Tab-separated table of C-alpha atoms (C1' of nucleotides) in Angstrom:
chain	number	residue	atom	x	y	z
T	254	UNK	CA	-43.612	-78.624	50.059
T	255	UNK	CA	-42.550	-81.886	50.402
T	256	UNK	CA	-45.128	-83.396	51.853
T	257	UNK	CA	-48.397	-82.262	49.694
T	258	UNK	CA	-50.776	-83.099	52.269
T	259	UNK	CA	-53.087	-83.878	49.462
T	260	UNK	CA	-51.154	-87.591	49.942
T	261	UNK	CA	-52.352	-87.539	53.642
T	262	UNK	CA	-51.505	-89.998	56.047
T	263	UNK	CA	-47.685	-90.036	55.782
T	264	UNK	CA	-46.410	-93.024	57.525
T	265	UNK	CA	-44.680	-90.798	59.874
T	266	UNK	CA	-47.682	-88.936	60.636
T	267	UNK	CA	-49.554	-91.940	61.218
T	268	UNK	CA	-46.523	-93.470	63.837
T	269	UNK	CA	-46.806	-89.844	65.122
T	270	UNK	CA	-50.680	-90.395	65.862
T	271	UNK	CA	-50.267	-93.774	67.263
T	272	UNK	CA	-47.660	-92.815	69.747
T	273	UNK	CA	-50.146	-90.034	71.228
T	274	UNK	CA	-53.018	-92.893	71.246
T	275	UNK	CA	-50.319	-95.102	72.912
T	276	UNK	CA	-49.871	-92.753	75.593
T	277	UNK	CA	-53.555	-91.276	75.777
T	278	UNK	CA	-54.848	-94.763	76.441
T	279	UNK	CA	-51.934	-95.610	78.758
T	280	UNK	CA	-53.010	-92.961	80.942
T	281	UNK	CA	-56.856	-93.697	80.720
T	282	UNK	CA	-57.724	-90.860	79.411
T	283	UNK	CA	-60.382	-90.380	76.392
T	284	UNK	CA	-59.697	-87.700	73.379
T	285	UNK	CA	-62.176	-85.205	74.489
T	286	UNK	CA	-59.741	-85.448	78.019
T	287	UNK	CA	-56.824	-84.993	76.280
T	288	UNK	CA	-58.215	-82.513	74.101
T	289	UNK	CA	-59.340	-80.453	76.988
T	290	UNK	CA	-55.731	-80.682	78.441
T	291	UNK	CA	-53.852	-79.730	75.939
T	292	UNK	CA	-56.323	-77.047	74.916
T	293	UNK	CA	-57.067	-77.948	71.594
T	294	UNK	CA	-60.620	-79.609	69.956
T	295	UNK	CA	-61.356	-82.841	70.200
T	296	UNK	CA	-62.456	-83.421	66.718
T	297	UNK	CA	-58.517	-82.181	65.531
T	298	UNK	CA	-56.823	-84.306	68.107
T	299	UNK	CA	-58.391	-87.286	66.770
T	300	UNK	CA	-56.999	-86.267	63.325
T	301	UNK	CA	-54.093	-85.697	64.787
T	302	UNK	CA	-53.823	-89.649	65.954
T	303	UNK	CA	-55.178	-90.830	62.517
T	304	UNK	CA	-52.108	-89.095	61.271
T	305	UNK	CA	-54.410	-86.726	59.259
T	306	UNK	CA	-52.885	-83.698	60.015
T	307	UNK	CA	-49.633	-82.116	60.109
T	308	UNK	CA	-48.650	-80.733	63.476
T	309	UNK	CA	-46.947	-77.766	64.188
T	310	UNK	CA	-44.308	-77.714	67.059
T	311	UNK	CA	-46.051	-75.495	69.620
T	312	UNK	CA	-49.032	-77.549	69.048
T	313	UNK	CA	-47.013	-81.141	69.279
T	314	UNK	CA	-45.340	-79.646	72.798
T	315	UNK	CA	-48.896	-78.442	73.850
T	316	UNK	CA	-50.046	-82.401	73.539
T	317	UNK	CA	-46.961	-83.875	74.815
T	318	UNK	CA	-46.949	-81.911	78.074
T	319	UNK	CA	-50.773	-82.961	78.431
T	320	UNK	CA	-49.679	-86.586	78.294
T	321	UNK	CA	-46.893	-85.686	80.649
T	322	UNK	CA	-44.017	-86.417	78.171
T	323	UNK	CA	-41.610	-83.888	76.575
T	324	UNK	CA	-42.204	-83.306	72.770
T	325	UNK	CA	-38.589	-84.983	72.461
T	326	UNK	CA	-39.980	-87.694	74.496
T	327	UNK	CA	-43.348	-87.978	71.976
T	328	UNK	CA	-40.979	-88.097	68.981
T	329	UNK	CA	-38.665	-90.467	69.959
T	330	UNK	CA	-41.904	-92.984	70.779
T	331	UNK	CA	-42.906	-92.083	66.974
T	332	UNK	CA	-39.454	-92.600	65.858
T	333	UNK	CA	-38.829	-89.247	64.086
F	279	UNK	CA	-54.294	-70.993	70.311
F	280	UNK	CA	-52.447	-70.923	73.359
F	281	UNK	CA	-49.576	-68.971	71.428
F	282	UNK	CA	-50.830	-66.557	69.344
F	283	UNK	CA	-48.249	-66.466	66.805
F	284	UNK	CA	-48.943	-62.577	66.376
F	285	UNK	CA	-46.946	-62.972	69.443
F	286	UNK	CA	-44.030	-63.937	67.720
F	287	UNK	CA	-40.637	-65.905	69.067
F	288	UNK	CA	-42.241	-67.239	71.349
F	289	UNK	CA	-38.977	-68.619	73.745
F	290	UNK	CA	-39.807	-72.192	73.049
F	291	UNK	CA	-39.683	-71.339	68.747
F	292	UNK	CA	-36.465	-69.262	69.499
F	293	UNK	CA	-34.712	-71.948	71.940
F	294	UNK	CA	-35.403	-74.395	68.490
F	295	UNK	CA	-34.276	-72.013	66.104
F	296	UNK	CA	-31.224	-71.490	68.019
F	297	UNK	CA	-30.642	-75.494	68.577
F	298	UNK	CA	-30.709	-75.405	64.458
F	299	UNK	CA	-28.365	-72.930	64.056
F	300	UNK	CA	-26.515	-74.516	66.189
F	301	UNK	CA	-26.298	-77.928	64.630
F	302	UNK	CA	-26.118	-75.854	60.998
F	303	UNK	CA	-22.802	-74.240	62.234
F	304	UNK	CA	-21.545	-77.334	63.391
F	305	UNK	CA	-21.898	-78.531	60.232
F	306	UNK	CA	-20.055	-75.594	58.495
F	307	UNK	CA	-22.998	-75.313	55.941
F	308	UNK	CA	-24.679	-71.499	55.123
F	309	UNK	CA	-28.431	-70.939	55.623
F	310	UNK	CA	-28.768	-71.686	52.331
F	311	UNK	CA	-26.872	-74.746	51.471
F	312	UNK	CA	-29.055	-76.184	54.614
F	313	UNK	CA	-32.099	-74.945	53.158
F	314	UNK	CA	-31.353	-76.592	50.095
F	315	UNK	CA	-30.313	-79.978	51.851
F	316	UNK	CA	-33.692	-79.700	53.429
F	317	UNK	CA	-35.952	-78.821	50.842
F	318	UNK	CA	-36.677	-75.316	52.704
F	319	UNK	CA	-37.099	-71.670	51.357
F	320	UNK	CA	-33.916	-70.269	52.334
F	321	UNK	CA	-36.009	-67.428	53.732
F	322	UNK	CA	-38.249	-69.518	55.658
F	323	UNK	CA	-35.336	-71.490	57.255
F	324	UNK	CA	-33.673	-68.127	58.567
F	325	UNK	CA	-37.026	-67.320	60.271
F	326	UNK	CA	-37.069	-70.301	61.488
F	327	UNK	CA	-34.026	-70.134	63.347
F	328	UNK	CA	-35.073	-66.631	64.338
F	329	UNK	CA	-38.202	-67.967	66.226
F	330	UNK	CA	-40.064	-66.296	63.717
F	331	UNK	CA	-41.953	-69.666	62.570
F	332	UNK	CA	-43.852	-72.178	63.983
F	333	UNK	CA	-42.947	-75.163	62.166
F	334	UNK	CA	-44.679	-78.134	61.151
F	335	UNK	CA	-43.566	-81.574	62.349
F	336	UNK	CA	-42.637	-82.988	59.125
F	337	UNK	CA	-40.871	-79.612	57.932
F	338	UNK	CA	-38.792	-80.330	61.384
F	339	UNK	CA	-37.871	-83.701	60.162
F	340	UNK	CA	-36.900	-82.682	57.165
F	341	UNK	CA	-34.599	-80.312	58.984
F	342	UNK	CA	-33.445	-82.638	60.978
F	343	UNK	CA	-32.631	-85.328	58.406
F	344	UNK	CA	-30.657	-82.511	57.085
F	345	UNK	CA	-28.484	-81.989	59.724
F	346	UNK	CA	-27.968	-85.954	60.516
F	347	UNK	CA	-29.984	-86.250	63.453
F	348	UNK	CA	-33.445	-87.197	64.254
F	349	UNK	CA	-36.293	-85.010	65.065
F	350	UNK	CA	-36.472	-85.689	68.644
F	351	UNK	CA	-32.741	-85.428	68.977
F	352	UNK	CA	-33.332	-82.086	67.306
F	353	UNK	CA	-36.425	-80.970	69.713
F	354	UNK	CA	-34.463	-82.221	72.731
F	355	UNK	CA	-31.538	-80.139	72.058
F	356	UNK	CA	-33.612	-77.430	72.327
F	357	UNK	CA	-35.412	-78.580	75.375
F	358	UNK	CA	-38.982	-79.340	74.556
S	250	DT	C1'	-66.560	-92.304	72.588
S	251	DT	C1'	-64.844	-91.500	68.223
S	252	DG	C1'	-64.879	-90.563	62.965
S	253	DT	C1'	-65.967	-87.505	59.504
S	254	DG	C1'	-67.651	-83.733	56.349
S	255	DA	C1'	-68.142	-78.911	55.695
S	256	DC	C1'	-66.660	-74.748	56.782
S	257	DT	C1'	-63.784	-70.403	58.205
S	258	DT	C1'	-59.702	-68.065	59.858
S	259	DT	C1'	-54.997	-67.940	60.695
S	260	DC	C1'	-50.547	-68.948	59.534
S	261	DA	C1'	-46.826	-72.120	57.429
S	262	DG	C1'	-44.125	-71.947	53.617
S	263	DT	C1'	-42.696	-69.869	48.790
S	264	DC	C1'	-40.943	-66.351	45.928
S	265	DC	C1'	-39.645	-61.978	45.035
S	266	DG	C1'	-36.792	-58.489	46.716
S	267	DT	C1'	-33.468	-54.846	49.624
S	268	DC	C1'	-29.990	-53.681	53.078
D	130	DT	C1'	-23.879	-64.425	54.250
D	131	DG	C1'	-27.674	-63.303	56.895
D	132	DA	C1'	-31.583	-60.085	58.492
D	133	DC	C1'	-35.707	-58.589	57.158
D	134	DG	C1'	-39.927	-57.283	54.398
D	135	DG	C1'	-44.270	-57.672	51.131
D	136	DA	C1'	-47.346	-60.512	48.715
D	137	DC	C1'	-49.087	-64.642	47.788
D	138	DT	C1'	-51.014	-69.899	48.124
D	139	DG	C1'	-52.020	-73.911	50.380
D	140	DA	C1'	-52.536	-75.953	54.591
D	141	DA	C1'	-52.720	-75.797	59.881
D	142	DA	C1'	-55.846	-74.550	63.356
D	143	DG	C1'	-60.295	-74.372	65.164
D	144	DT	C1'	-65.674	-74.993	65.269
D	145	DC	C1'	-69.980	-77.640	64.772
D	146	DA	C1'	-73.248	-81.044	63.507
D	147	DC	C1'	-74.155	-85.759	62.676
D	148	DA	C1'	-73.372	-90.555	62.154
DNA sequence: TTGTGACTTTCAGTCCGTC
DNA sequence: TGACGGACTGAAAGTCACA
């Protein structure tokens, strides 16, 4: 694995995280909101916008439709 | 979990794998020369493309780098 | 409202194969 | 060359309590 996850925080994780904060905030929403519509805990979405955790897909598209975006759309703000 | 994953290919996992293999036969390379380009088990990247796998966000990258294009070039090609 | 530690379960991802 | 499988390890996914 390239990314051993024991070096958390990857810069693109982290630009990953922000642009979900980005968009959570820009639609006034708090995490335990977002968490509850994208059907996921609250507790790993904010590790998810620290950039703490690696993502899968499914999950990512689950988050981006909750912010109304498509997971294209979420990446592109992340630059990925 | 909204997808279950013992559910497997879900359409969303297959519509990316097939965007992959797409871009991979574009790019005249074999499962396994792109596995190699992308740091991938050769077996994991032709499950992948199955919609077998739900991969992780920086594993998608990696693909993508792979195959010259970014990651949300490569998740809006397959339409998520 | 969010960050974090501790924990468990499920699966991503590797490595070995065969057809 | 690719489909597909078993077995394995580390990490993604999910829960809860507390600061």
């Amino acid at each position: 694995m390239p990314n051993p996850s024991h070096l958390r925080q990857s810069p693109q994780l982290v630009s990953l995280g922000g642009a979900i904060r980005t968009l959570r905030l820009a639609a006034g929403l708090s995490q335990e909101e977002l968490a509850h519509l994208a059907e996921v805990d609250r507790s790993y979405l904010g590790r998810v916008e620290r950039g703490d955790n690696n993502v899968a897909v499914m999950t990512l598209c689950q988050i981006a439709r909750a912010l109304d975006v498509s997971g294209a759309q979420l990446l592109e703000l992340a630059q990925l």
